[in-house]
Amino acid sequence: MPSNHLAMKFDQHLPTDRLKPYIKYFVVSEQAFEREYKVFPSTALVMGFQYRGQLNSIDGDNLHKLSSAGVTGITDRFKVFQNSVDIGTVLVYFTEVGFTHFAAHPAHELAGLSLSLDALFDPSSIAEVEEKLAAATGDRQRIRIVEQFLLNQLRDIETDQLIAQAIHLIYQSQGAIRIKELNEKLCISASPFEKRFRKVVGTTPKKFAQIVRFNAVLDQLGPSKTLTEICYENNFFDQAHFIKVFKQFTGDTPEKFKRFV
């Protein structure tokens, strides 16, 4: 499920030690008013439980009602959502390799989708979580309920260390490393590497690197650097390519986006 960065409340909570290798943090998000908002691509899957209210996705003129318990896969373009009045959500932000430790479903099959958790886990266990969340009276209690669900789903599998190393190298280069260079550094050929990466992370190494680079660009937007400097520092071929990719990820040109930063 997406995040709501202009929410009336958007409070982060760290996971228990047992879950820290797989989950970056939880968020309790509440919004008093109905509104539409964009969510930009991120490098990991996000799970959400609405304990009140309704969330919809918007695709052009089409509005799709989302399940109250769902997961959103990695995408390489922005998505638009609409929340109802007085919505409350617990969000789970996984690490890049985290989701695969809870669901047997290959992560890449969720790419670009917002899917009901009933499709991935026992529906009765999802219903139990929703029932408990509806009765919960505080944020810590809500977090504990979701943590317990995740602990119950946690699979006894090893993290793919080669893929973890690939993720580290991509971040180290701020998404600029070429996939051929990655293959050479990791001593693995292109096809098996891409297959393993997609299964664990949820997208191809190339798209993942593009998302990392995009987020590096977002971090650099501001008065201290020109768009030309940002373009070339982040290894875009030229300004036209930079604008095209930026518009794909945000729906706006860099110049228009920068004015609101």
PDB file of C-alpha atoms in Angstrom:
ATOM      1  CA  MET A   1       0.000   0.000   0.000  1.00  0.00           C
ATOM      2  CA  PRO A   2       1.227   3.518  -0.592  1.00  0.00           C
ATOM      3  CA  SER A   3       2.383   6.108   1.865  1.00  0.00           C
ATOM      4  CA  ASN A   4       0.555   9.357   2.495  1.00  0.00           C
ATOM      5  CA  HIS A   5       3.228  12.003   3.064  1.00  0.00           C
ATOM      6  CA  LEU A   6       0.855  14.876   3.714  1.00  0.00           C
ATOM      7  CA  ALA A   7      -1.195  12.937   6.229  1.00  0.00           C
ATOM      8  CA  MET A   8      -2.471  14.534   9.394  1.00  0.00           C
ATOM      9  CA  LYS A   9      -0.318  11.886  11.070  1.00  0.00           C
ATOM     10  CA  PHE A  10       2.579   9.873   9.618  1.00  0.00           C
ATOM     11  CA  ASP A  11       4.436   8.360  12.573  1.00  0.00           C
ATOM     12  CA  GLN A  12       7.311   5.919  12.132  1.00  0.00           C
ATOM     13  CA  HIS A  13       7.914   2.966  14.463  1.00  0.00           C
ATOM     14  CA  LEU A  14      10.942   0.658  14.410  1.00  0.00           C
ATOM     15  CA  PRO A  15      10.309  -3.099  14.284  1.00  0.00           C
ATOM     16  CA  THR A  16      11.218  -5.579  16.982  1.00  0.00           C
ATOM     17  CA  ASP A  17      14.768  -7.003  16.700  1.00  0.00           C
ATOM     18  CA  ARG A  18      13.570 -10.269  15.148  1.00  0.00           C
ATOM     19  CA  LEU A  19      12.049  -8.348  12.222  1.00  0.00           C
ATOM     20  CA  LYS A  20      14.785  -5.721  11.691  1.00  0.00           C
ATOM     21  CA  PRO A  21      16.590  -7.653   8.897  1.00  0.00           C
ATOM     22  CA  TYR A  22      13.369  -7.677   6.874  1.00  0.00           C
ATOM     23  CA  ILE A  23      11.451  -4.509   7.778  1.00  0.00           C
ATOM     24  CA  LYS A  24      12.811  -0.945   7.712  1.00  0.00           C
ATOM     25  CA  TYR A  25       9.976   0.533   9.753  1.00  0.00           C
ATOM     26  CA  PHE A  26       6.241   0.682  10.335  1.00  0.00           C
ATOM     27  CA  VAL A  27       4.125   3.786   9.850  1.00  0.00           C
ATOM     28  CA  VAL A  28       0.777   4.676  11.381  1.00  0.00           C
ATOM     29  CA  SER A  29      -0.844   7.077   8.921  1.00  0.00           C
ATOM     30  CA  GLU A  30      -4.078   8.978   9.486  1.00  0.00           C
ATOM     31  CA  GLN A  31      -5.753  11.552   7.239  1.00  0.00           C
ATOM     32  CA  ALA A  32      -8.855  13.500   8.171  1.00  0.00           C
ATOM     33  CA  PHE A  33      -9.824  14.649   4.676  1.00  0.00           C
ATOM     34  CA  GLU A  34     -10.452  12.955   1.355  1.00  0.00           C
ATOM     35  CA  ARG A  35      -7.727  13.661  -1.177  1.00  0.00           C
ATOM     36  CA  GLU A  36      -5.800  12.383  -4.194  1.00  0.00           C
ATOM     37  CA  TYR A  37      -2.023  12.048  -4.083  1.00  0.00           C
ATOM     38  CA  LYS A  38       0.895  10.620  -6.042  1.00  0.00           C
ATOM     39  CA  VAL A  39       3.266   7.944  -4.821  1.00  0.00           C
ATOM     40  CA  PHE A  40       6.678   7.792  -6.481  1.00  0.00           C
ATOM     41  CA  PRO A  41       8.630   4.576  -7.151  1.00  0.00           C
ATOM     42  CA  SER A  42      10.523   3.083  -4.221  1.00  0.00           C
ATOM     43  CA  THR A  43      12.979   0.208  -3.901  1.00  0.00           C
ATOM     44  CA  ALA A  44      10.912  -2.215  -1.837  1.00  0.00           C
ATOM     45  CA  LEU A  45       7.384  -3.552  -1.388  1.00  0.00           C
ATOM     46  CA  VAL A  46       4.957  -1.924   1.038  1.00  0.00           C
ATOM     47  CA  MET A  47       2.148  -3.703   2.906  1.00  0.00           C
ATOM     48  CA  GLY A  48      -0.818  -1.888   4.415  1.00  0.00           C
ATOM     49  CA  PHE A  49      -3.754  -2.525   6.741  1.00  0.00           C
ATOM     50  CA  GLN A  50      -6.598   0.019   6.773  1.00  0.00           C
ATOM     51  CA  TYR A  51      -8.127  -0.078  10.248  1.00  0.00           C
ATOM     52  CA  ARG A  52     -10.686   2.478   9.147  1.00  0.00           C
ATOM     53  CA  GLY A  53     -11.622   4.236   5.922  1.00  0.00           C
ATOM     54  CA  GLN A  54     -11.139   3.242   2.288  1.00  0.00           C
ATOM     55  CA  LEU A  55      -8.304   3.546  -0.215  1.00  0.00           C
ATOM     56  CA  ASN A  56      -8.660   3.620  -4.010  1.00  0.00           C
ATOM     57  CA  SER A  57      -6.166   3.651  -6.864  1.00  0.00           C
ATOM     58  CA  ILE A  58      -6.758   5.916  -9.861  1.00  0.00           C
ATOM     59  CA  ASP A  59      -5.701   4.972 -13.385  1.00  0.00           C
ATOM     60  CA  GLY A  60      -6.695   7.719 -15.786  1.00  0.00           C
ATOM     61  CA  ASP A  61     -10.465   8.043 -15.434  1.00  0.00           C
ATOM     62  CA  ASN A  62     -10.806   4.677 -13.683  1.00  0.00           C
ATOM     63  CA  LEU A  63     -11.107   4.342  -9.906  1.00  0.00           C
ATOM     64  CA  HIS A  64     -10.284   0.949  -8.335  1.00  0.00           C
ATOM     65  CA  LYS A  65     -11.362   0.127  -4.790  1.00  0.00           C
ATOM     66  CA  LEU A  66      -8.463  -1.509  -2.947  1.00  0.00           C
ATOM     67  CA  SER A  67      -8.642  -4.223  -0.324  1.00  0.00           C
ATOM     68  CA  SER A  68      -8.341  -3.042   3.271  1.00  0.00           C
ATOM     69  CA  ALA A  69      -5.306  -5.335   3.647  1.00  0.00           C
ATOM     70  CA  GLY A  70      -2.950  -5.344   0.689  1.00  0.00           C
ATOM     71  CA  VAL A  71       0.557  -5.061  -0.689  1.00  0.00           C
ATOM     72  CA  THR A  72       1.940  -2.828  -3.429  1.00  0.00           C
ATOM     73  CA  GLY A  73       4.742  -4.156  -5.613  1.00  0.00           C
ATOM     74  CA  ILE A  74       7.648  -2.214  -7.053  1.00  0.00           C
ATOM     75  CA  THR A  75       6.838  -0.001 -10.015  1.00  0.00           C
ATOM     76  CA  ASP A  76       8.949   2.240 -12.264  1.00  0.00           C
ATOM     77  CA  ARG A  77       6.325   4.971 -12.611  1.00  0.00           C
ATOM     78  CA  PHE A  78       4.239   7.084 -10.272  1.00  0.00           C
ATOM     79  CA  LYS A  79       0.832   5.901  -9.063  1.00  0.00           C
ATOM     80  CA  VAL A  80      -2.191   7.929  -7.995  1.00  0.00           C
ATOM     81  CA  PHE A  81      -4.309   7.077  -4.947  1.00  0.00           C
ATOM     82  CA  GLN A  82      -7.376   8.523  -3.269  1.00  0.00           C
ATOM     83  CA  ASN A  83      -8.201   8.108   0.409  1.00  0.00           C
ATOM     84  CA  SER A  84     -11.592   8.499   2.061  1.00  0.00           C
ATOM     85  CA  VAL A  85     -12.222  10.873   4.946  1.00  0.00           C
ATOM     86  CA  ASP A  86     -10.909   9.771   8.351  1.00  0.00           C
ATOM     87  CA  ILE A  87      -8.670   6.990   7.039  1.00  0.00           C
ATOM     88  CA  GLY A  88      -6.257   5.114   9.298  1.00  0.00           C
ATOM     89  CA  THR A  89      -3.548   2.759   8.031  1.00  0.00           C
ATOM     90  CA  VAL A  90      -0.674   0.684   9.393  1.00  0.00           C
ATOM     91  CA  LEU A  91       2.044   0.507   6.712  1.00  0.00           C
ATOM     92  CA  VAL A  92       4.897  -1.997   6.605  1.00  0.00           C
ATOM     93  CA  TYR A  93       8.008  -0.851   4.717  1.00  0.00           C
ATOM     94  CA  PHE A  94      10.084  -3.916   3.866  1.00  0.00           C
ATOM     95  CA  THR A  95      13.822  -3.970   3.254  1.00  0.00           C
ATOM     96  CA  GLU A  96      14.815  -4.677  -0.341  1.00  0.00           C
ATOM     97  CA  VAL A  97      15.134  -8.423   0.374  1.00  0.00           C
ATOM     98  CA  GLY A  98      12.559  -8.520   3.189  1.00  0.00           C
ATOM     99  CA  PHE A  99       9.288  -9.495   1.529  1.00  0.00           C
ATOM    100  CA  THR A 100      10.582 -12.855   0.303  1.00  0.00           C
ATOM    101  CA  HIS A 101      11.023 -13.958   3.943  1.00  0.00           C
ATOM    102  CA  PHE A 102       7.261 -13.829   4.534  1.00  0.00           C
ATOM    103  CA  ALA A 103       5.567 -14.871   1.286  1.00  0.00           C
ATOM    104  CA  ALA A 104       6.454 -17.780  -0.978  1.00  0.00           C
ATOM    105  CA  HIS A 105       5.075 -15.734  -3.886  1.00  0.00           C
ATOM    106  CA  PRO A 106       7.934 -14.446  -6.125  1.00  0.00           C
ATOM    107  CA  ALA A 107       8.183 -10.695  -5.536  1.00  0.00           C
ATOM    108  CA  HIS A 108       8.375  -9.825  -9.253  1.00  0.00           C
ATOM    109  CA  GLU A 109       4.843 -11.187  -9.813  1.00  0.00           C
ATOM    110  CA  LEU A 110       3.587  -8.222  -7.749  1.00  0.00           C
ATOM    111  CA  ALA A 111       5.373  -5.646  -9.936  1.00  0.00           C
ATOM    112  CA  GLY A 112       3.146  -2.637 -10.519  1.00  0.00           C
ATOM    113  CA  LEU A 113       0.212  -4.209  -8.650  1.00  0.00           C
ATOM    114  CA  SER A 114      -1.728  -3.423  -5.495  1.00  0.00           C
ATOM    115  CA  LEU A 115      -2.908  -6.869  -4.411  1.00  0.00           C
ATOM    116  CA  SER A 116      -5.133  -8.115  -1.597  1.00  0.00           C
ATOM    117  CA  LEU A 117      -3.218 -10.017   1.107  1.00  0.00           C
ATOM    118  CA  ASP A 118      -5.884 -12.727   0.832  1.00  0.00           C
ATOM    119  CA  ALA A 119      -4.145 -13.764  -2.409  1.00  0.00           C
ATOM    120  CA  LEU A 120      -0.840 -14.368  -0.608  1.00  0.00           C
ATOM    121  CA  PHE A 121      -1.708 -15.491   2.926  1.00  0.00           C
ATOM    122  CA  ASP A 122      -4.410 -17.512   4.688  1.00  0.00           C
ATOM    123  CA  PRO A 123      -7.557 -15.320   4.481  1.00  0.00           C
ATOM    124  CA  SER A 124      -8.609 -16.300   8.021  1.00  0.00           C
ATOM    125  CA  SER A 125      -5.320 -14.964   9.434  1.00  0.00           C
ATOM    126  CA  ILE A 126      -5.841 -11.678   7.537  1.00  0.00           C
ATOM    127  CA  ALA A 127      -9.407 -11.437   8.846  1.00  0.00           C
ATOM    128  CA  GLU A 128      -8.110 -11.992  12.398  1.00  0.00           C
ATOM    129  CA  VAL A 129      -5.579  -9.151  12.026  1.00  0.00           C
ATOM    130  CA  GLU A 130      -8.262  -6.807  10.681  1.00  0.00           C
ATOM    131  CA  GLU A 131     -10.605  -7.695  13.535  1.00  0.00           C
ATOM    132  CA  LYS A 132      -7.903  -7.014  16.137  1.00  0.00           C
ATOM    133  CA  LEU A 133      -6.884  -3.741  14.471  1.00  0.00           C
ATOM    134  CA  ALA A 134     -10.493  -2.540  14.441  1.00  0.00           C
ATOM    135  CA  ALA A 135     -10.675  -3.108  18.203  1.00  0.00           C
ATOM    136  CA  ALA A 136      -7.218  -1.632  18.989  1.00  0.00           C
ATOM    137  CA  THR A 137      -7.101   1.631  20.932  1.00  0.00           C
ATOM    138  CA  GLY A 138      -3.574   2.909  20.273  1.00  0.00           C
ATOM    139  CA  ASP A 139      -0.705   2.924  17.790  1.00  0.00           C
ATOM    140  CA  ARG A 140       1.650   0.671  19.761  1.00  0.00           C
ATOM    141  CA  GLN A 141      -1.113  -1.903  20.047  1.00  0.00           C
ATOM    142  CA  ARG A 142      -1.745  -1.703  16.291  1.00  0.00           C
ATOM    143  CA  ILE A 143       1.956  -2.174  15.554  1.00  0.00           C
ATOM    144  CA  ARG A 144       2.164  -5.198  17.872  1.00  0.00           C
ATOM    145  CA  ILE A 145      -0.810  -6.816  16.112  1.00  0.00           C
ATOM    146  CA  VAL A 146       0.835  -6.429  12.696  1.00  0.00           C
ATOM    147  CA  GLU A 147       4.223  -7.548  14.077  1.00  0.00           C
ATOM    148  CA  GLN A 148       2.667 -10.708  15.489  1.00  0.00           C
ATOM    149  CA  PHE A 149       1.077 -11.476  12.117  1.00  0.00           C
ATOM    150  CA  LEU A 150       4.451 -11.052  10.401  1.00  0.00           C
ATOM    151  CA  LEU A 151       6.281 -13.163  12.989  1.00  0.00           C
ATOM    152  CA  ASN A 152       3.741 -15.927  12.367  1.00  0.00           C
ATOM    153  CA  GLN A 153       4.446 -15.735   8.612  1.00  0.00           C
ATOM    154  CA  LEU A 154       8.250 -15.522   8.898  1.00  0.00           C
ATOM    155  CA  ARG A 155       9.866 -18.271   6.818  1.00  0.00           C
ATOM    156  CA  ASP A 156      13.051 -20.057   7.849  1.00  0.00           C
ATOM    157  CA  ILE A 157      15.085 -19.222   4.746  1.00  0.00           C
ATOM    158  CA  GLU A 158      18.520 -17.710   4.188  1.00  0.00           C
ATOM    159  CA  THR A 159      18.886 -14.282   2.584  1.00  0.00           C
ATOM    160  CA  ASP A 160      20.411 -14.520  -0.894  1.00  0.00           C
ATOM    161  CA  GLN A 161      23.786 -12.935  -0.114  1.00  0.00           C
ATOM    162  CA  LEU A 162      24.711 -12.412  -3.772  1.00  0.00           C
ATOM    163  CA  ILE A 163      21.558 -10.360  -4.304  1.00  0.00           C
ATOM    164  CA  ALA A 164      22.189  -8.466  -1.050  1.00  0.00           C
ATOM    165  CA  GLN A 165      25.689  -7.629  -2.336  1.00  0.00           C
ATOM    166  CA  ALA A 166      24.241  -6.516  -5.677  1.00  0.00           C
ATOM    167  CA  ILE A 167      21.844  -4.158  -3.870  1.00  0.00           C
ATOM    168  CA  HIS A 168      24.766  -2.742  -1.858  1.00  0.00           C
ATOM    169  CA  LEU A 169      26.782  -2.066  -5.033  1.00  0.00           C
ATOM    170  CA  ILE A 170      23.811  -0.398  -6.751  1.00  0.00           C
ATOM    171  CA  TYR A 171      23.262   1.924  -3.775  1.00  0.00           C
ATOM    172  CA  GLN A 172      27.003   2.605  -3.541  1.00  0.00           C
ATOM    173  CA  SER A 173      26.938   3.900  -7.129  1.00  0.00           C
ATOM    174  CA  GLN A 174      23.637   5.765  -6.565  1.00  0.00           C
ATOM    175  CA  GLY A 175      22.137   3.629  -9.311  1.00  0.00           C
ATOM    176  CA  ALA A 176      24.781   4.511 -11.901  1.00  0.00           C
ATOM    177  CA  ILE A 177      26.538   1.117 -12.073  1.00  0.00           C
ATOM    178  CA  ARG A 178      26.041  -0.800 -15.330  1.00  0.00           C
ATOM    179  CA  ILE A 179      24.457  -4.226 -15.012  1.00  0.00           C
ATOM    180  CA  LYS A 180      27.305  -5.766 -17.041  1.00  0.00           C
ATOM    181  CA  GLU A 181      29.752  -4.431 -14.440  1.00  0.00           C
ATOM    182  CA  LEU A 182      27.576  -5.888 -11.666  1.00  0.00           C
ATOM    183  CA  ASN A 183      27.668  -9.298 -13.349  1.00  0.00           C
ATOM    184  CA  GLU A 184      31.457  -9.119 -13.589  1.00  0.00           C
ATOM    185  CA  LYS A 185      31.928  -8.031  -9.961  1.00  0.00           C
ATOM    186  CA  LEU A 186      29.612 -10.789  -8.712  1.00  0.00           C
ATOM    187  CA  CYS A 187      30.986 -13.442 -11.099  1.00  0.00           C
ATOM    188  CA  ILE A 188      27.550 -14.412 -12.422  1.00  0.00           C
ATOM    189  CA  SER A 189      26.127 -14.356 -15.939  1.00  0.00           C
ATOM    190  CA  ALA A 190      23.285 -12.023 -16.883  1.00  0.00           C
ATOM    191  CA  SER A 191      20.332 -14.404 -17.164  1.00  0.00           C
ATOM    192  CA  PRO A 192      20.559 -16.286 -13.816  1.00  0.00           C
ATOM    193  CA  PHE A 193      21.431 -13.041 -12.025  1.00  0.00           C
ATOM    194  CA  GLU A 194      18.359 -11.238 -13.360  1.00  0.00           C
ATOM    195  CA  LYS A 195      16.128 -14.219 -12.498  1.00  0.00           C
ATOM    196  CA  ARG A 196      17.374 -14.342  -8.890  1.00  0.00           C
ATOM    197  CA  PHE A 197      17.190 -10.577  -8.489  1.00  0.00           C
ATOM    198  CA  ARG A 198      13.603 -10.328  -9.776  1.00  0.00           C
ATOM    199  CA  LYS A 199      12.421 -13.171  -7.533  1.00  0.00           C
ATOM    200  CA  VAL A 200      13.878 -11.644  -4.355  1.00  0.00           C
ATOM    201  CA  VAL A 201      13.626  -7.885  -4.958  1.00  0.00           C
ATOM    202  CA  GLY A 202      10.567  -7.662  -7.193  1.00  0.00           C
ATOM    203  CA  THR A 203      12.003  -6.019 -10.301  1.00  0.00           C
ATOM    204  CA  THR A 204      14.976  -6.282 -12.650  1.00  0.00           C
ATOM    205  CA  PRO A 205      18.424  -5.021 -11.571  1.00  0.00           C
ATOM    206  CA  LYS A 206      18.218  -2.354 -14.295  1.00  0.00           C
ATOM    207  CA  LYS A 207      14.862  -0.990 -13.118  1.00  0.00           C
ATOM    208  CA  PHE A 208      15.976  -1.169  -9.482  1.00  0.00           C
ATOM    209  CA  ALA A 209      19.071   0.880 -10.339  1.00  0.00           C
ATOM    210  CA  GLN A 210      16.870   3.415 -12.158  1.00  0.00           C
ATOM    211  CA  ILE A 211      14.707   3.798  -9.034  1.00  0.00           C
ATOM    212  CA  VAL A 212      17.793   4.243  -6.830  1.00  0.00           C
ATOM    213  CA  ARG A 213      19.116   6.893  -9.234  1.00  0.00           C
ATOM    214  CA  PHE A 214      15.720   8.632  -9.326  1.00  0.00           C
ATOM    215  CA  ASN A 215      15.615   8.830  -5.522  1.00  0.00           C
ATOM    216  CA  ALA A 216      19.182  10.187  -5.508  1.00  0.00           C
ATOM    217  CA  VAL A 217      17.984  12.915  -7.886  1.00  0.00           C
ATOM    218  CA  LEU A 218      15.041  13.746  -5.592  1.00  0.00           C
ATOM    219  CA  ASP A 219      17.456  14.133  -2.673  1.00  0.00           C
ATOM    220  CA  GLN A 220      19.522  16.635  -4.684  1.00  0.00           C
ATOM    221  CA  LEU A 221      16.667  18.862  -5.831  1.00  0.00           C
ATOM    222  CA  GLY A 222      16.828  22.258  -4.198  1.00  0.00           C
ATOM    223  CA  PRO A 223      18.439  25.663  -4.571  1.00  0.00           C
ATOM    224  CA  SER A 224      22.081  24.516  -4.282  1.00  0.00           C
ATOM    225  CA  LYS A 225      22.342  22.717  -7.663  1.00  0.00           C
ATOM    226  CA  THR A 226      21.079  23.428 -11.156  1.00  0.00           C
ATOM    227  CA  LEU A 227      19.108  20.786 -13.046  1.00  0.00           C
ATOM    228  CA  THR A 228      21.992  20.529 -15.528  1.00  0.00           C
ATOM    229  CA  GLU A 229      24.411  19.694 -12.697  1.00  0.00           C
ATOM    230  CA  ILE A 230      22.009  17.107 -11.260  1.00  0.00           C
ATOM    231  CA  CYS A 231      21.490  15.597 -14.718  1.00  0.00           C
ATOM    232  CA  TYR A 232      25.192  14.994 -15.401  1.00  0.00           C
ATOM    233  CA  GLU A 233      26.192  14.108 -11.840  1.00  0.00           C
ATOM    234  CA  ASN A 234      23.668  11.264 -12.004  1.00  0.00           C
ATOM    235  CA  ASN A 235      24.956   9.932 -15.327  1.00  0.00           C
ATOM    236  CA  PHE A 236      22.055  10.770 -17.612  1.00  0.00           C
ATOM    237  CA  PHE A 237      23.016  10.826 -21.293  1.00  0.00           C
ATOM    238  CA  ASP A 238      21.574  14.284 -21.845  1.00  0.00           C
ATOM    239  CA  GLN A 239      18.877  16.635 -20.551  1.00  0.00           C
ATOM    240  CA  ALA A 240      16.200  15.188 -22.849  1.00  0.00           C
ATOM    241  CA  HIS A 241      16.757  11.710 -21.396  1.00  0.00           C
ATOM    242  CA  PHE A 242      16.780  13.140 -17.864  1.00  0.00           C
ATOM    243  CA  ILE A 243      13.446  14.931 -18.425  1.00  0.00           C
ATOM    244  CA  LYS A 244      11.848  11.828 -19.982  1.00  0.00           C
ATOM    245  CA  VAL A 245      12.823   9.551 -17.086  1.00  0.00           C
ATOM    246  CA  PHE A 246      11.855  12.151 -14.460  1.00  0.00           C
ATOM    247  CA  LYS A 247       8.437  12.626 -16.042  1.00  0.00           C
ATOM    248  CA  GLN A 248       7.882   8.848 -16.116  1.00  0.00           C
ATOM    249  CA  PHE A 249       8.620   8.644 -12.381  1.00  0.00           C
ATOM    250  CA  THR A 250       6.733  11.739 -11.216  1.00  0.00           C
ATOM    251  CA  GLY A 251       4.336  12.858 -13.957  1.00  0.00           C
ATOM    252  CA  ASP A 252       6.052  16.280 -13.972  1.00  0.00           C
ATOM    253  CA  THR A 253       9.113  17.833 -15.616  1.00  0.00           C
ATOM    254  CA  PRO A 254      12.112  18.430 -13.294  1.00  0.00           C
ATOM    255  CA  GLU A 255      11.656  22.210 -13.621  1.00  0.00           C
ATOM    256  CA  LYS A 256       8.009  22.094 -12.566  1.00  0.00           C
ATOM    257  CA  PHE A 257       8.734  19.638  -9.737  1.00  0.00           C
ATOM    258  CA  LYS A 258      11.702  21.694  -8.473  1.00  0.00           C
ATOM    259  CA  ARG A 259       9.522  24.781  -8.026  1.00  0.00           C
ATOM    260  CA  PHE A 260       7.534  22.991  -5.306  1.00  0.00           C
ATOM    261  CA  VAL A 261      10.522  21.531  -3.451  1.00  0.00           C
TER     262      VAL A 261
END
